[in-house]
Every structure is written in C-alpha cells, then in structure tokens.
N, CA and C atoms as an extended XYZ file, in Angstrom:
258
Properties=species:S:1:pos:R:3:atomname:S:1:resname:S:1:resid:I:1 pbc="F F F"
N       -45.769      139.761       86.375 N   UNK     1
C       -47.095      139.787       85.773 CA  UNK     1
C       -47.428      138.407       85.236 C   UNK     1
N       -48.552      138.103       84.856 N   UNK     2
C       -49.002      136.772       84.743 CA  UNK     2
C       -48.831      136.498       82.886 C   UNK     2
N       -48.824      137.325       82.515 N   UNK     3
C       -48.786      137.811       80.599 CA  UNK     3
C       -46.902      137.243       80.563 C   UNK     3
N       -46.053      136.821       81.200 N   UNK     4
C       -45.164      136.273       80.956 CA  UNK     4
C       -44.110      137.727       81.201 C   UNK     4
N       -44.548      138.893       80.673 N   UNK     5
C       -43.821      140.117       80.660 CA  UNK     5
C       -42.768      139.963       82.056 C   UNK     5
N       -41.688      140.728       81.606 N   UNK     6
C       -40.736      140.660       82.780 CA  UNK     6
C       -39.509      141.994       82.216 C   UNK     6
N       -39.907      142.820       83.242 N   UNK     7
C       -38.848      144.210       83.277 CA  UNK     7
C       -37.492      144.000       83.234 C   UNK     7
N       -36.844      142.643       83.608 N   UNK     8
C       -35.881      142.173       83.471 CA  UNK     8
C       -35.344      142.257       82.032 C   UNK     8
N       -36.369      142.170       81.404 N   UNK     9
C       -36.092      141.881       79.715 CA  UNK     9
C       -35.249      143.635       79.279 C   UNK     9
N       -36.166      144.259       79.670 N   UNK    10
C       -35.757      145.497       79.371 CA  UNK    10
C       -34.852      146.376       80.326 C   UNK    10
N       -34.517      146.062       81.074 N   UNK    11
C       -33.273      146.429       82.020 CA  UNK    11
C       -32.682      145.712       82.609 C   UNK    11
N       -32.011      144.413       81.931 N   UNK    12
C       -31.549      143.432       82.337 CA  UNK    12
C       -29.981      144.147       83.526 C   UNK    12
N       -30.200      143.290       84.644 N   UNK    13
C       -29.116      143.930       85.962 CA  UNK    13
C       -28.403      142.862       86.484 C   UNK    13
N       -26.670      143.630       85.674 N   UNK    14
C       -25.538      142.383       86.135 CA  UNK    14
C       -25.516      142.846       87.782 C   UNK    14
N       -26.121      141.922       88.329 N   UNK    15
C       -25.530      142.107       90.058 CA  UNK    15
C       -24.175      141.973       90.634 C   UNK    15
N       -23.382      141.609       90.019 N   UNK    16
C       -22.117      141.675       90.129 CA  UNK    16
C       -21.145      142.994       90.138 C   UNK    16
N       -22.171      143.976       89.393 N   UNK    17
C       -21.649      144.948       89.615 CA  UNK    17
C       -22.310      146.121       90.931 C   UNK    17
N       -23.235      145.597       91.342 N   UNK    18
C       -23.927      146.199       92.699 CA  UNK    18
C       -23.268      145.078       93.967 C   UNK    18
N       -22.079      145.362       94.205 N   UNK    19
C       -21.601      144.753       95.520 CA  UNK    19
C       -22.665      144.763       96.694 C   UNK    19
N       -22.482      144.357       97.149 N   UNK    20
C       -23.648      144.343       98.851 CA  UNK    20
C       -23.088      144.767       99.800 C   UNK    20
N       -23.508      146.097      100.349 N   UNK    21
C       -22.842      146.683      101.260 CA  UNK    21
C       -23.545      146.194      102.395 C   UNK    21
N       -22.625      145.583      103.335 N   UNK    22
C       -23.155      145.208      105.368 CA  UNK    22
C       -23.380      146.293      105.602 C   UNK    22
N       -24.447      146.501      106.020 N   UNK    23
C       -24.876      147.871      107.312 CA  UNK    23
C       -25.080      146.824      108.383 C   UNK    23
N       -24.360      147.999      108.975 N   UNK    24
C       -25.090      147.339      111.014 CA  UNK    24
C       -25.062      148.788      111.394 C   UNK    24
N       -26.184      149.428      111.299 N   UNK    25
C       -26.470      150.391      112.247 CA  UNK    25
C       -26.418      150.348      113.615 C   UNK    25
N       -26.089      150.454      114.901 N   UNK    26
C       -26.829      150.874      115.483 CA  UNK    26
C       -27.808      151.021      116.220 C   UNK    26
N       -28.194      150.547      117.306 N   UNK    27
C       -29.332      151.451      117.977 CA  UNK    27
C       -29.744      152.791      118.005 C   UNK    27
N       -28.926      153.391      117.818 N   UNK    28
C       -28.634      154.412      118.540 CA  UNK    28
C       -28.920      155.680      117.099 C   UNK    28
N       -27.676      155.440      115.544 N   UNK    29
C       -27.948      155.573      114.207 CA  UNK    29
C       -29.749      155.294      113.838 C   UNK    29
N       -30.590      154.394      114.297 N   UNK    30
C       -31.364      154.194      113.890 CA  UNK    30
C       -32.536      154.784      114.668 C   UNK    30
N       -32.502      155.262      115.836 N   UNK    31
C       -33.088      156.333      116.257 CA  UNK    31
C       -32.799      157.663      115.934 C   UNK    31
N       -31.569      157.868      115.558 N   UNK    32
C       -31.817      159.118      115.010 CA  UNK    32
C       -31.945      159.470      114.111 C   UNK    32
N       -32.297      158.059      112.781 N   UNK    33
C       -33.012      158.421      111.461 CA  UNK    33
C       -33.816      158.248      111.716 C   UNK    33
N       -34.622      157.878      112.544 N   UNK    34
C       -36.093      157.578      112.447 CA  UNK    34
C       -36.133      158.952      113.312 C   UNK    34
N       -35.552      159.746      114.256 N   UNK    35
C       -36.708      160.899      115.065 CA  UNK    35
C       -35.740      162.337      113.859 C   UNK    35
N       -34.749      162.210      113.242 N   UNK    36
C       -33.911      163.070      112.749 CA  UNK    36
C       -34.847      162.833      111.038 C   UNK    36
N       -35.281      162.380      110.424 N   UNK    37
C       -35.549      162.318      108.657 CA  UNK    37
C       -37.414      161.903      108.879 C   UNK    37
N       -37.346      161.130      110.478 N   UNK    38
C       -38.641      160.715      110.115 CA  UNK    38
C       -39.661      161.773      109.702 C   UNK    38
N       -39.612      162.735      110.481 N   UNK    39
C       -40.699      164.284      110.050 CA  UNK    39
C       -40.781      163.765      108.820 C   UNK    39
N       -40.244      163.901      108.000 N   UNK    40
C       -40.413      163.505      106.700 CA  UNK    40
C       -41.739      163.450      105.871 C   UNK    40
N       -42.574      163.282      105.014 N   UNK    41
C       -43.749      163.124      104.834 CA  UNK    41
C       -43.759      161.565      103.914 C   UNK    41
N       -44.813      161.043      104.249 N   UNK    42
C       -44.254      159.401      103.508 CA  UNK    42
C       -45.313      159.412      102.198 C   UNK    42
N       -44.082      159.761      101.001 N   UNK    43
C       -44.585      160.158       99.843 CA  UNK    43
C       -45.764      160.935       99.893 C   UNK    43
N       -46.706      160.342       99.244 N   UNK    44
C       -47.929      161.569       99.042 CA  UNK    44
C       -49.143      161.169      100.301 C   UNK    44
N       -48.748      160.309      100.959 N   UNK    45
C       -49.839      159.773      102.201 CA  UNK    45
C       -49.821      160.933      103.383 C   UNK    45
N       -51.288      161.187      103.732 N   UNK    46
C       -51.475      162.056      105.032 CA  UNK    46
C       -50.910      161.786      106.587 C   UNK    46
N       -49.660      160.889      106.305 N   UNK    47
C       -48.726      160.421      107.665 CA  UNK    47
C       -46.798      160.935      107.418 C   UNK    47
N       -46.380      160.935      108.203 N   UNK    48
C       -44.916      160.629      107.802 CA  UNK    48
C       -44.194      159.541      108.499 C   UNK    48
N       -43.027      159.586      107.570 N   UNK    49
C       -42.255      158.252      107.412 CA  UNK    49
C       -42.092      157.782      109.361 C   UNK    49
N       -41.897      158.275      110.233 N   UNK    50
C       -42.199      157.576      111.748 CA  UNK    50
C       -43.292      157.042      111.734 C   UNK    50
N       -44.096      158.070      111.773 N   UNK    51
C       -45.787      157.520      111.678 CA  UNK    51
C       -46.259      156.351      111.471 C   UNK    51
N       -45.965      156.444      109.733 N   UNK    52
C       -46.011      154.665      109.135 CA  UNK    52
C       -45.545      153.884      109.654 C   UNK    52
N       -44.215      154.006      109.602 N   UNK    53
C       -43.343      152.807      110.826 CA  UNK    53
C       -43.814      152.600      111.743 C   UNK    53
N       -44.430      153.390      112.501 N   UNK    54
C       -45.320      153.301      113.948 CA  UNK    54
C       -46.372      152.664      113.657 C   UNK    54
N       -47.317      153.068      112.680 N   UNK    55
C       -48.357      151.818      112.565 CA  UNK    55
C       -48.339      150.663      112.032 C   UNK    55
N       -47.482      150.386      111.215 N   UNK    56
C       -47.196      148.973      110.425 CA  UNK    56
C       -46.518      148.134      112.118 C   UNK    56
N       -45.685      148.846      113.004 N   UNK    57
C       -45.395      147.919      113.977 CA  UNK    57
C       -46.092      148.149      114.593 C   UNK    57
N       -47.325      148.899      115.335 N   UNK    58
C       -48.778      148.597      115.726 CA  UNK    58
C       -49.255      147.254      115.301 C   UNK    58
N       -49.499      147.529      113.965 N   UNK    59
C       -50.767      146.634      113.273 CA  UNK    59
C       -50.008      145.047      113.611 C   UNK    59
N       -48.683      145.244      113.676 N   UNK    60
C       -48.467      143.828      114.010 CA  UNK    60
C       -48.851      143.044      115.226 C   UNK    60
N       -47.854      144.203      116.003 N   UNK    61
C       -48.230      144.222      117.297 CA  UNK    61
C       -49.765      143.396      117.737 C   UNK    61
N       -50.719      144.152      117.096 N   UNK    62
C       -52.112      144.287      117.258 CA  UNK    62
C       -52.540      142.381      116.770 C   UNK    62
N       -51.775      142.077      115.524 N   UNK    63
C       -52.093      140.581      114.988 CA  UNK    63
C       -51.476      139.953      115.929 C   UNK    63
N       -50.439      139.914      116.844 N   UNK    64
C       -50.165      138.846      117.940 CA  UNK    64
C       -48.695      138.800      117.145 C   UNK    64
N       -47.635      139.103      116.215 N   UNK    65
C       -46.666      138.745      115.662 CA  UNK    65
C       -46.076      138.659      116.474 C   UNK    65
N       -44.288      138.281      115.928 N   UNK    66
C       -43.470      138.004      117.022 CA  UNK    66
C       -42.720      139.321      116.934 C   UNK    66
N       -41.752      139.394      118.033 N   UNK    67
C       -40.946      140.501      118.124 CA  UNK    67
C       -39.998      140.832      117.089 C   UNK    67
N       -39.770      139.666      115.966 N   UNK    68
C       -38.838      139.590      115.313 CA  UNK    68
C       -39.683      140.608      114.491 C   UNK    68
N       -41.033      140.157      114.135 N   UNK    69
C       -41.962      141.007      112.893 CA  UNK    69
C       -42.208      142.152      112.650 C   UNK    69
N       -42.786      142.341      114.135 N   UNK    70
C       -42.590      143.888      115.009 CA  UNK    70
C       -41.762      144.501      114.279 C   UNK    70
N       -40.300      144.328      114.634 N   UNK    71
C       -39.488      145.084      114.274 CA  UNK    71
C       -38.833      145.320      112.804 C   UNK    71
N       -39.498      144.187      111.933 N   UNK    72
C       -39.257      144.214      110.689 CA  UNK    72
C       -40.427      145.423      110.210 C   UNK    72
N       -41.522      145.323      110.748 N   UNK    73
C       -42.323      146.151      109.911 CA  UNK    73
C       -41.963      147.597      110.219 C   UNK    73
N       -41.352      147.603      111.912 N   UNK    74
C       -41.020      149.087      112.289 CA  UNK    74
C       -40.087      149.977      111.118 C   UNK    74
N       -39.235      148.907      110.985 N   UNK    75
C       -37.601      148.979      109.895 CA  UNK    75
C       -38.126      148.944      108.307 C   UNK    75
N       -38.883      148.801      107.686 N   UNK    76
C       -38.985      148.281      106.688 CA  UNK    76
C       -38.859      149.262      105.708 C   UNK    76
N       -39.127      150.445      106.084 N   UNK    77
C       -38.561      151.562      104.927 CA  UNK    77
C       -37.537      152.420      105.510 C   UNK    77
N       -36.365      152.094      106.315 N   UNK    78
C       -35.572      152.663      106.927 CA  UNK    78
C       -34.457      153.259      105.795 C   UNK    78
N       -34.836      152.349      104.835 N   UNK    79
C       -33.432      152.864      103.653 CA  UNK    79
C       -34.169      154.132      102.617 C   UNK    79
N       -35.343      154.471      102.961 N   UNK    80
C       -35.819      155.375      102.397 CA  UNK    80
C       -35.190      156.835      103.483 C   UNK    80
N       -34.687      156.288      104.686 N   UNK    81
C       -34.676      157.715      105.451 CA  UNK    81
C       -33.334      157.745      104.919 C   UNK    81
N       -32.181      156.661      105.166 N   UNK    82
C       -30.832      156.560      104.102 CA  UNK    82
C       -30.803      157.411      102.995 C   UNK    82
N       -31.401      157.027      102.235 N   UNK    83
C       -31.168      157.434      100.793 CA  UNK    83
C       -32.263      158.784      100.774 C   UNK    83
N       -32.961      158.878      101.498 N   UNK    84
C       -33.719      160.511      101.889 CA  UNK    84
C       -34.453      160.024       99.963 C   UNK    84
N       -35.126      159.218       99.891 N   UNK    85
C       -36.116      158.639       99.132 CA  UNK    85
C       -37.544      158.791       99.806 C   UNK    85
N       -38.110      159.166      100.490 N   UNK    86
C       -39.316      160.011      101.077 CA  UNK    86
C       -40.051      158.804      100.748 C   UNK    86
C-alpha cells in the first residue's frame, strides 16, 4: 500500500522455516489435475478452474505472447488444484 502499511509488520514470516519444495510434475500429473480437480468451480466466478486457465491462455494467445506466456497463464493457478484451494 502506498500509506507505508505493510502486513509484514503484523505477521512477520521466518522463511527459513518454509523450505522450498521442487515440483516437477509431469505432463501427464498436470493433465490430470487440470481434467481430474479442474470441474472445480473457480471461487465464486461463473467459470471453473480449466475454464479460466483456458481463457487466460486464450487471451494470451490472442495478444501475440510467446509460448513460454501461454503456458504460464495456462499454469498459473495450478497449485490451487494441489492444495484443492478452489
């Protein structure tokens, strides 16, 4: 926020204790969270979680991005099908 405020203040987070787990899904894992959790409904929006993914890598698609982008926007809430965070 621009008021200086910072959530940090109030839930300050030793990262040291959140190790970083490597995922490498998969091709294969990642099609079947996306056609297996995607049904899903994406939070309170009139689409679900494929859906979105499908149009955010549309809309890129559609701007001329690169393939790399594409597929970032396809992926970009994939840890919501993980953690079944809707």
């Amino acid at each position: 926020m621009g008021n200086g405020f910072s959530l940090y203040h109030l839930f300050p987070i030793t990262y040291h204790l959140f190790p970083v787990i490597a995922m490498k899904p998969s091709l294969e894992e990642i099609t079947n969270l996306l056609t297996q959790k995607g049904t899903a409904m994406y939070g309170r929006e009139a689409v679900s979680q494929l859906e979105h993914a499908l149009q955010c890598a549309t809309l890129a698609e559609l701007a001329g991005e690169s393939n790399e982008i594409i597929t970032a926007c396809l992926l970009h809430d994939l840890g919501h099908l993980i953690h079944n965070l809707g």
